[in-house]
Amino acid sequence: MTKPALTLLIAAPRGFCAGVDRAIRIVELAIERYGAPVYVRHEIVHNKFVVDNLKAKGAVFVEELDQVPDGVPVVFSAHGVPKVVPASAAERGLEYLDATCPLVSKVHRQAERLVAAGKHILFVGHAGHPEVIGTFGQVPEGSMTLVETVADAEALEPADPDNLAFLTQTTLSVDDTAAVVGVFTRRFPSIVAPRADDICYATSNRQAAVKAIAATCELMLVIGAPNSSNSVRLVEVAEREGTPAKLIQRATDLEWDWLEGVTTLGLTAGASAPELLVRELVDRLATRYEVAEREVVTTHEDLTFKLPRGLQAA
Ligand code: SF4
């Protein structure tokens, strides 16, 4: 029996960003250097496949530092940690490696500088996300206010409206953030903006790549984890273009009835999802469809980040 035809538009860029690549490499090199087990505080990146692979190599994932036994090295995840975490690791004499993405660290340093300059920071982000917890943990309590939505921004009653600055989480929706920032600048015209956009290059490039194909697809599949902020944003971007979208972690999560009536399918992957998972999905599609694959490239990425000094090749 001949298989039905399916045009598959694959967004590019997609998948791993430079910060995720670096964080995974740090755990692998730490295991090579110190031997297993190496403890990792929080999922190094929000992807089960990546975490399971590292577990198999000797990484042990915990949520808090007090779950790390004395005398073993610990890695902090790409999302960043409050200042108190490395401080308590140092107090206990633990060897630690910081895999915080340099673009998240950049926001941390901006927060510190703004607070030192006497500003109150409005921080656009999602409550409870580890990056938000890490960034709030860079500055004294009370010096930063979380703003999640346009409604939050409209409801703000800051004590000193002429002495504000704003910063954002790195993995937000470009469009939603612009709307929140629009409210800030209208209500507080003297608010200090970050020097460069805090939404990282990987987040905005992946959203732009989805925008470029979503309208021509009847369905968009996003490979990523439900707790991966940038992956969830990709689903929203497609839906805003009027295209239904599904977030899946592995090829086996695909339900065939989603594809009923679909002749053009869009595919992308969040910044913490490896390319291998994209290929796995294409292979599964090919078991039932005659797949014509086309990559739609909106921009090229070649950014890489240096490893921490202790792990660089001699
Ligand atoms: Fe860094 Fe952006 Fe990747 Fe997060 S998504 S690790 S901020 S490059």
mmCIF file of N, CA and C in Angstrom, residues 36-124:
data_model
loop_
_atom_site.group_PDB
_atom_site.id
_atom_site.type_symbol
_atom_site.label_atom_id
_atom_site.label_comp_id
_atom_site.label_asym_id
_atom_site.label_seq_id
_atom_site.Cartn_x
_atom_site.Cartn_y
_atom_site.Cartn_z
ATOM 1 N N ALA A 36 32.791 9.526 38.653
ATOM 2 C CA ALA A 36 31.397 9.518 39.138
ATOM 3 C C ALA A 36 31.404 9.207 40.642
ATOM 4 N N PRO A 37 30.420 9.681 41.386
ATOM 5 C CA PRO A 37 29.328 10.528 40.939
ATOM 6 C C PRO A 37 29.688 12.018 40.980
ATOM 7 N N VAL A 38 29.092 12.755 40.037
ATOM 8 C CA VAL A 38 29.120 14.214 40.107
ATOM 9 C C VAL A 38 27.679 14.635 40.353
ATOM 10 N N TYR A 39 27.464 15.454 41.362
ATOM 11 C CA TYR A 39 26.105 15.906 41.668
ATOM 12 C C TYR A 39 25.754 17.131 40.829
ATOM 13 N N VAL A 40 24.490 17.232 40.466
ATOM 14 C CA VAL A 40 24.019 18.392 39.704
ATOM 15 C C VAL A 40 22.801 18.936 40.433
ATOM 16 N N ARG A 41 22.855 20.229 40.764
ATOM 17 C CA ARG A 41 21.710 20.833 41.465
ATOM 18 C C ARG A 41 20.691 21.275 40.420
ATOM 19 N N HIS A 42 19.535 20.668 40.435
ATOM 20 C CA HIS A 42 18.439 20.880 39.494
ATOM 21 C C HIS A 42 18.794 20.234 38.142
ATOM 22 N N GLU A 43 17.771 19.942 37.323
ATOM 23 C CA GLU A 43 18.032 19.382 35.978
ATOM 24 C C GLU A 43 18.997 20.331 35.281
ATOM 25 N N ILE A 44 20.088 19.802 34.751
ATOM 26 C CA ILE A 44 21.110 20.684 34.153
ATOM 27 C C ILE A 44 20.488 21.561 33.058
ATOM 28 N N VAL A 45 19.616 20.947 32.254
ATOM 29 C CA VAL A 45 18.753 21.667 31.310
ATOM 30 C C VAL A 45 17.419 20.925 31.363
ATOM 31 N N HIS A 46 16.336 21.601 30.946
ATOM 32 C CA HIS A 46 15.030 20.971 31.095
ATOM 33 C C HIS A 46 14.751 19.998 29.951
ATOM 34 N N ASN A 47 15.402 18.841 30.010
ATOM 35 C CA ASN A 47 15.123 17.801 29.018
ATOM 36 C C ASN A 47 15.419 16.437 29.632
ATOM 37 N N LYS A 48 14.409 15.581 29.667
ATOM 38 C CA LYS A 48 14.522 14.289 30.342
ATOM 39 C C LYS A 48 15.560 13.392 29.670
ATOM 40 N N PHE A 49 15.581 13.438 28.330
ATOM 41 C CA PHE A 49 16.515 12.594 27.574
ATOM 42 C C PHE A 49 17.952 12.952 27.947
ATOM 43 N N VAL A 50 18.237 14.261 28.004
ATOM 44 C CA VAL A 50 19.584 14.733 28.340
ATOM 45 C C VAL A 50 19.931 14.314 29.768
ATOM 46 N N VAL A 51 18.971 14.523 30.672
ATOM 47 C CA VAL A 51 19.205 14.204 32.087
ATOM 48 C C VAL A 51 19.454 12.697 32.244
ATOM 49 N N ASP A 52 18.643 11.867 31.586
ATOM 50 C CA ASP A 52 18.806 10.415 31.702
ATOM 51 C C ASP A 52 20.164 9.967 31.156
ATOM 52 N N ASN A 53 20.598 10.583 30.056
ATOM 53 C CA ASN A 53 21.909 10.252 29.487
ATOM 54 C C ASN A 53 23.026 10.571 30.452
ATOM 55 N N LEU A 54 22.921 11.726 31.092
ATOM 56 C CA LEU A 54 23.968 12.125 32.038
ATOM 57 C C LEU A 54 23.926 11.245 33.289
ATOM 58 N N LYS A 55 22.713 10.831 33.672
ATOM 59 C CA LYS A 55 22.602 9.913 34.828
ATOM 60 C C LYS A 55 23.357 8.627 34.518
ATOM 61 N N ALA A 56 23.186 8.152 33.286
ATOM 62 C CA ALA A 56 23.841 6.904 32.894
ATOM 63 C C ALA A 56 25.366 7.050 32.923
ATOM 64 N N LYS A 57 25.853 8.277 32.753
ATOM 65 C CA LYS A 57 27.312 8.491 32.771
ATOM 66 C C LYS A 57 27.833 8.733 34.186
ATOM 67 N N GLY A 58 26.925 8.914 35.158
ATOM 68 C CA GLY A 58 27.391 9.079 36.540
ATOM 69 C C GLY A 58 26.960 10.367 37.215
ATOM 70 N N ALA A 59 26.057 11.122 36.593
ATOM 71 C CA ALA A 59 25.563 12.343 37.250
ATOM 72 C C ALA A 59 24.403 11.987 38.172
ATOM 73 N N VAL A 60 24.322 12.670 39.293
ATOM 74 C CA VAL A 60 23.214 12.484 40.234
ATOM 75 C C VAL A 60 22.521 13.836 40.369
ATOM 76 N N PHE A 61 21.224 13.856 40.078
ATOM 77 C CA PHE A 61 20.481 15.122 40.090
ATOM 78 C C PHE A 61 19.736 15.286 41.409
ATOM 79 N N VAL A 62 19.909 16.454 42.019
ATOM 80 C CA VAL A 62 19.198 16.758 43.269
ATOM 81 C C VAL A 62 18.614 18.153 43.135
ATOM 82 N N GLU A 63 17.693 18.488 44.016
ATOM 83 C CA GLU A 63 17.077 19.818 43.930
ATOM 84 C C GLU A 63 17.784 20.838 44.813
ATOM 85 N N GLU A 64 18.349 20.388 45.930
ATOM 86 C CA GLU A 64 18.958 21.332 46.866
ATOM 87 C C GLU A 64 20.367 20.907 47.242
ATOM 88 N N LEU A 65 21.148 21.889 47.627
ATOM 89 C CA LEU A 65 22.549 21.646 47.973
ATOM 90 C C LEU A 65 22.695 20.706 49.167
ATOM 91 N N ASP A 66 21.734 20.770 50.114
ATOM 92 C CA ASP A 66 21.913 19.901 51.293
ATOM 93 C C ASP A 66 21.714 18.420 50.963
ATOM 94 N N GLN A 67 21.310 18.127 49.712
ATOM 95 C CA GLN A 67 21.225 16.716 49.301
ATOM 96 C C GLN A 67 22.559 16.237 48.720
ATOM 97 N N VAL A 68 23.524 17.143 48.622
ATOM 98 C CA VAL A 68 24.840 16.767 48.070
ATOM 99 C C VAL A 68 25.735 16.353 49.237
ATOM 100 N N PRO A 69 26.272 15.120 49.184
ATOM 101 C CA PRO A 69 27.135 14.707 50.292
ATOM 102 C C PRO A 69 28.451 15.497 50.313
ATOM 103 N N ASP A 70 29.096 15.564 51.461
ATOM 104 C CA ASP A 70 30.397 16.236 51.552
ATOM 105 C C ASP A 70 31.410 15.530 50.669
ATOM 106 N N GLY A 71 32.319 16.300 50.110
ATOM 107 C CA GLY A 71 33.463 15.716 49.408
ATOM 108 C C GLY A 71 33.199 15.341 47.958
ATOM 109 N N VAL A 72 31.995 15.619 47.417
ATOM 110 C CA VAL A 72 31.783 15.329 45.990
ATOM 111 C C VAL A 72 31.507 16.640 45.246
ATOM 112 N N PRO A 73 31.957 16.708 43.969
ATOM 113 C CA PRO A 73 31.733 17.947 43.227
ATOM 114 C C PRO A 73 30.262 18.149 42.856
ATOM 115 N N VAL A 74 29.870 19.404 42.712
ATOM 116 C CA VAL A 74 28.488 19.709 42.341
ATOM 117 C C VAL A 74 28.483 20.749 41.223
ATOM 118 N N VAL A 75 27.555 20.570 40.288
ATOM 119 C CA VAL A 75 27.409 21.497 39.157
ATOM 120 C C VAL A 75 26.085 22.235 39.335
ATOM 121 N N PHE A 76 26.100 23.546 39.086
ATOM 122 C CA PHE A 76 24.856 24.330 39.121
ATOM 123 C C PHE A 76 24.299 24.431 37.707
ATOM 124 N N SER A 77 22.977 24.339 37.584
ATOM 125 C CA SER A 77 22.359 24.210 36.263
ATOM 126 C C SER A 77 22.445 25.487 35.421
ATOM 127 N N ALA A 78 22.122 25.349 34.143
ATOM 128 C CA ALA A 78 22.216 26.452 33.169
ATOM 129 C C ALA A 78 21.306 27.624 33.521
ATOM 130 N N HIS A 79 20.280 27.357 34.361
ATOM 131 C CA HIS A 79 19.303 28.412 34.675
ATOM 132 C C HIS A 79 19.819 29.420 35.679
ATOM 133 N N GLY A 80 20.926 29.102 36.349
ATOM 134 C CA GLY A 80 21.483 30.016 37.343
ATOM 135 C C GLY A 80 20.944 29.738 38.731
ATOM 136 N N VAL A 81 21.686 30.199 39.727
ATOM 137 C CA VAL A 81 21.312 29.945 41.126
ATOM 138 C C VAL A 81 21.392 31.235 41.931
ATOM 139 N N PRO A 82 20.594 31.330 43.011
ATOM 140 C CA PRO A 82 20.753 32.481 43.907
ATOM 141 C C PRO A 82 22.174 32.489 44.479
ATOM 142 N N LYS A 83 22.671 33.670 44.821
ATOM 143 C CA LYS A 83 24.036 33.810 45.344
ATOM 144 C C LYS A 83 24.326 32.946 46.559
ATOM 145 N N VAL A 84 23.285 32.709 47.339
ATOM 146 C CA VAL A 84 23.473 31.954 48.571
ATOM 147 C C VAL A 84 23.932 30.507 48.276
ATOM 148 N N VAL A 85 23.641 30.000 47.075
ATOM 149 C CA VAL A 85 23.971 28.602 46.766
ATOM 150 C C VAL A 85 25.491 28.400 46.645
ATOM 151 N N PRO A 86 26.197 29.152 45.754
ATOM 152 C CA PRO A 86 27.653 28.988 45.747
ATOM 153 C C PRO A 86 28.290 29.354 47.087
ATOM 154 N N ALA A 87 27.690 30.321 47.789
ATOM 155 C CA ALA A 87 28.249 30.708 49.087
ATOM 156 C C ALA A 87 28.169 29.542 50.067
ATOM 157 N N SER A 88 27.015 28.834 50.100
ATOM 158 C CA SER A 88 26.953 27.701 51.040
ATOM 159 C C SER A 88 27.821 26.543 50.579
ATOM 160 N N ALA A 89 27.982 26.388 49.248
ATOM 161 C CA ALA A 89 28.879 25.318 48.760
ATOM 162 C C ALA A 89 30.303 25.612 49.233
ATOM 163 N N ALA A 90 30.719 26.873 49.112
ATOM 164 C CA ALA A 90 32.076 27.251 49.521
ATOM 165 C C ALA A 90 32.248 27.046 51.025
ATOM 166 N N GLU A 91 31.227 27.403 51.781
ATOM 167 C CA GLU A 91 31.282 27.238 53.241
ATOM 168 C C GLU A 91 31.501 25.779 53.632
ATOM 169 N N ARG A 92 30.862 24.871 52.850
ATOM 170 C CA ARG A 92 31.006 23.433 53.140
ATOM 171 C C ARG A 92 32.262 22.839 52.527
ATOM 172 N N GLY A 93 33.015 23.675 51.794
ATOM 173 C CA GLY A 93 34.237 23.187 51.160
ATOM 174 C C GLY A 93 33.953 22.300 49.954
ATOM 175 N N LEU A 94 32.755 22.434 49.366
ATOM 176 C CA LEU A 94 32.429 21.613 48.189
ATOM 177 C C LEU A 94 33.086 22.203 46.947
ATOM 178 N N GLU A 95 33.566 21.325 46.089
ATOM 179 C CA GLU A 95 34.076 21.741 44.785
ATOM 180 C C GLU A 95 32.846 22.004 43.922
ATOM 181 N N TYR A 96 32.685 23.203 43.359
ATOM 182 C CA TYR A 96 31.500 23.408 42.519
ATOM 183 C C TYR A 96 31.857 24.021 41.167
ATOM 184 N N LEU A 97 31.036 23.683 40.202
ATOM 185 C CA LEU A 97 31.206 24.210 38.843
ATOM 186 C C LEU A 97 29.903 24.879 38.469
ATOM 187 N N ASP A 98 29.995 26.070 37.933
ATOM 188 C CA ASP A 98 28.786 26.836 37.648
ATOM 189 C C ASP A 98 28.478 26.762 36.146
ATOM 190 N N ALA A 99 27.389 26.051 35.801
ATOM 191 C CA ALA A 99 27.017 25.927 34.380
ATOM 192 C C ALA A 99 25.970 26.973 33.980
ATOM 193 N N THR A 100 25.789 27.993 34.816
ATOM 194 C CA THR A 100 24.841 29.066 34.462
ATOM 195 C C THR A 100 25.189 29.605 33.078
ATOM 196 N N CYS A 101 24.177 29.725 32.215
ATOM 197 C CA CYS A 101 24.441 30.264 30.874
ATOM 198 C C CYS A 101 24.995 31.688 31.012
ATOM 199 N N PRO A 102 26.048 32.016 30.273
ATOM 200 C CA PRO A 102 26.612 33.369 30.368
ATOM 201 C C PRO A 102 25.581 34.470 30.084
ATOM 202 N N LEU A 103 24.537 34.153 29.326
ATOM 203 C CA LEU A 103 23.520 35.179 29.050
ATOM 204 C C LEU A 103 22.605 35.390 30.260
ATOM 205 N N VAL A 104 22.474 34.364 31.077
ATOM 206 C CA VAL A 104 21.732 34.522 32.333
ATOM 207 C C VAL A 104 22.618 35.289 33.332
ATOM 208 N N SER A 105 23.897 34.928 33.377
ATOM 209 C CA SER A 105 24.833 35.636 34.285
ATOM 210 C C SER A 105 24.866 37.121 33.954
ATOM 211 N N LYS A 106 24.756 37.443 32.672
ATOM 212 C CA LYS A 106 24.762 38.852 32.260
ATOM 213 C C LYS A 106 23.581 39.600 32.910
ATOM 214 N N VAL A 107 22.421 38.956 32.939
ATOM 215 C CA VAL A 107 21.244 39.572 33.581
ATOM 216 C C VAL A 107 21.497 39.712 35.093
ATOM 217 N N HIS A 108 22.136 38.682 35.682
ATOM 218 C CA HIS A 108 22.456 38.762 37.118
ATOM 219 C C HIS A 108 23.309 40.001 37.417
ATOM 220 N N ARG A 109 24.336 40.204 36.597
ATOM 221 C CA ARG A 109 25.252 41.345 36.854
ATOM 222 C C ARG A 109 24.521 42.672 36.652
ATOM 223 N N GLN A 110 23.623 42.713 35.648
ATOM 224 C CA GLN A 110 22.850 43.946 35.439
ATOM 225 C C GLN A 110 21.982 44.234 36.649
ATOM 226 N N ALA A 111 21.375 43.188 37.218
ATOM 227 C CA ALA A 111 20.505 43.368 38.392
ATOM 228 C C ALA A 111 21.324 43.966 39.539
ATOM 229 N N GLU A 112 22.499 43.400 39.748
ATOM 230 C CA GLU A 112 23.350 43.910 40.845
ATOM 231 C C GLU A 112 23.714 45.378 40.624
ATOM 232 N N ARG A 113 24.091 45.701 39.394
ATOM 233 C CA ARG A 113 24.507 47.091 39.093
ATOM 234 C C ARG A 113 23.348 48.062 39.301
ATOM 235 N N LEU A 114 22.150 47.670 38.848
ATOM 236 C CA LEU A 114 20.995 48.568 38.972
ATOM 237 C C LEU A 114 20.633 48.800 40.435
ATOM 238 N N VAL A 115 20.677 47.720 41.217
ATOM 239 C CA VAL A 115 20.345 47.872 42.636
ATOM 240 C C VAL A 115 21.414 48.729 43.321
ATOM 241 N N ALA A 116 22.679 48.520 42.937
ATOM 242 C CA ALA A 116 23.751 49.347 43.521
ATOM 243 C C ALA A 116 23.545 50.819 43.164
ATOM 244 N N ALA A 117 22.926 51.071 41.988
ATOM 245 C CA ALA A 117 22.676 52.462 41.574
ATOM 246 C C ALA A 117 21.370 52.986 42.189
ATOM 247 N N GLY A 118 20.753 52.195 43.072
ATOM 248 C CA GLY A 118 19.577 52.665 43.805
ATOM 249 C C GLY A 118 18.250 52.451 43.091
ATOM 250 N N LYS A 119 18.267 51.692 42.001
ATOM 251 C CA LYS A 119 17.017 51.468 41.252
ATOM 252 C C LYS A 119 16.189 50.334 41.877
ATOM 253 N N HIS A 120 14.874 50.421 41.689
ATOM 254 C CA HIS A 120 14.011 49.272 41.971
ATOM 255 C C HIS A 120 13.748 48.593 40.628
ATOM 256 N N ILE A 121 13.905 47.264 40.592
ATOM 257 C CA ILE A 121 13.803 46.540 39.307
ATOM 258 C C ILE A 121 12.429 45.888 39.151
ATOM 259 N N LEU A 122 11.831 46.096 37.979
ATOM 260 C CA LEU A 122 10.650 45.322 37.593
ATOM 261 C C LEU A 122 11.186 44.176 36.738
ATOM 262 N N PHE A 123 10.950 42.945 37.180
ATOM 263 C CA PHE A 123 11.512 41.800 36.461
ATOM 264 C C PHE A 123 10.401 41.036 35.760
ATOM 265 N N VAL A 124 10.473 40.967 34.443
ATOM 266 C CA VAL A 124 9.447 40.256 33.667
ATOM 267 C C VAL A 124 9.856 38.780 33.577
#
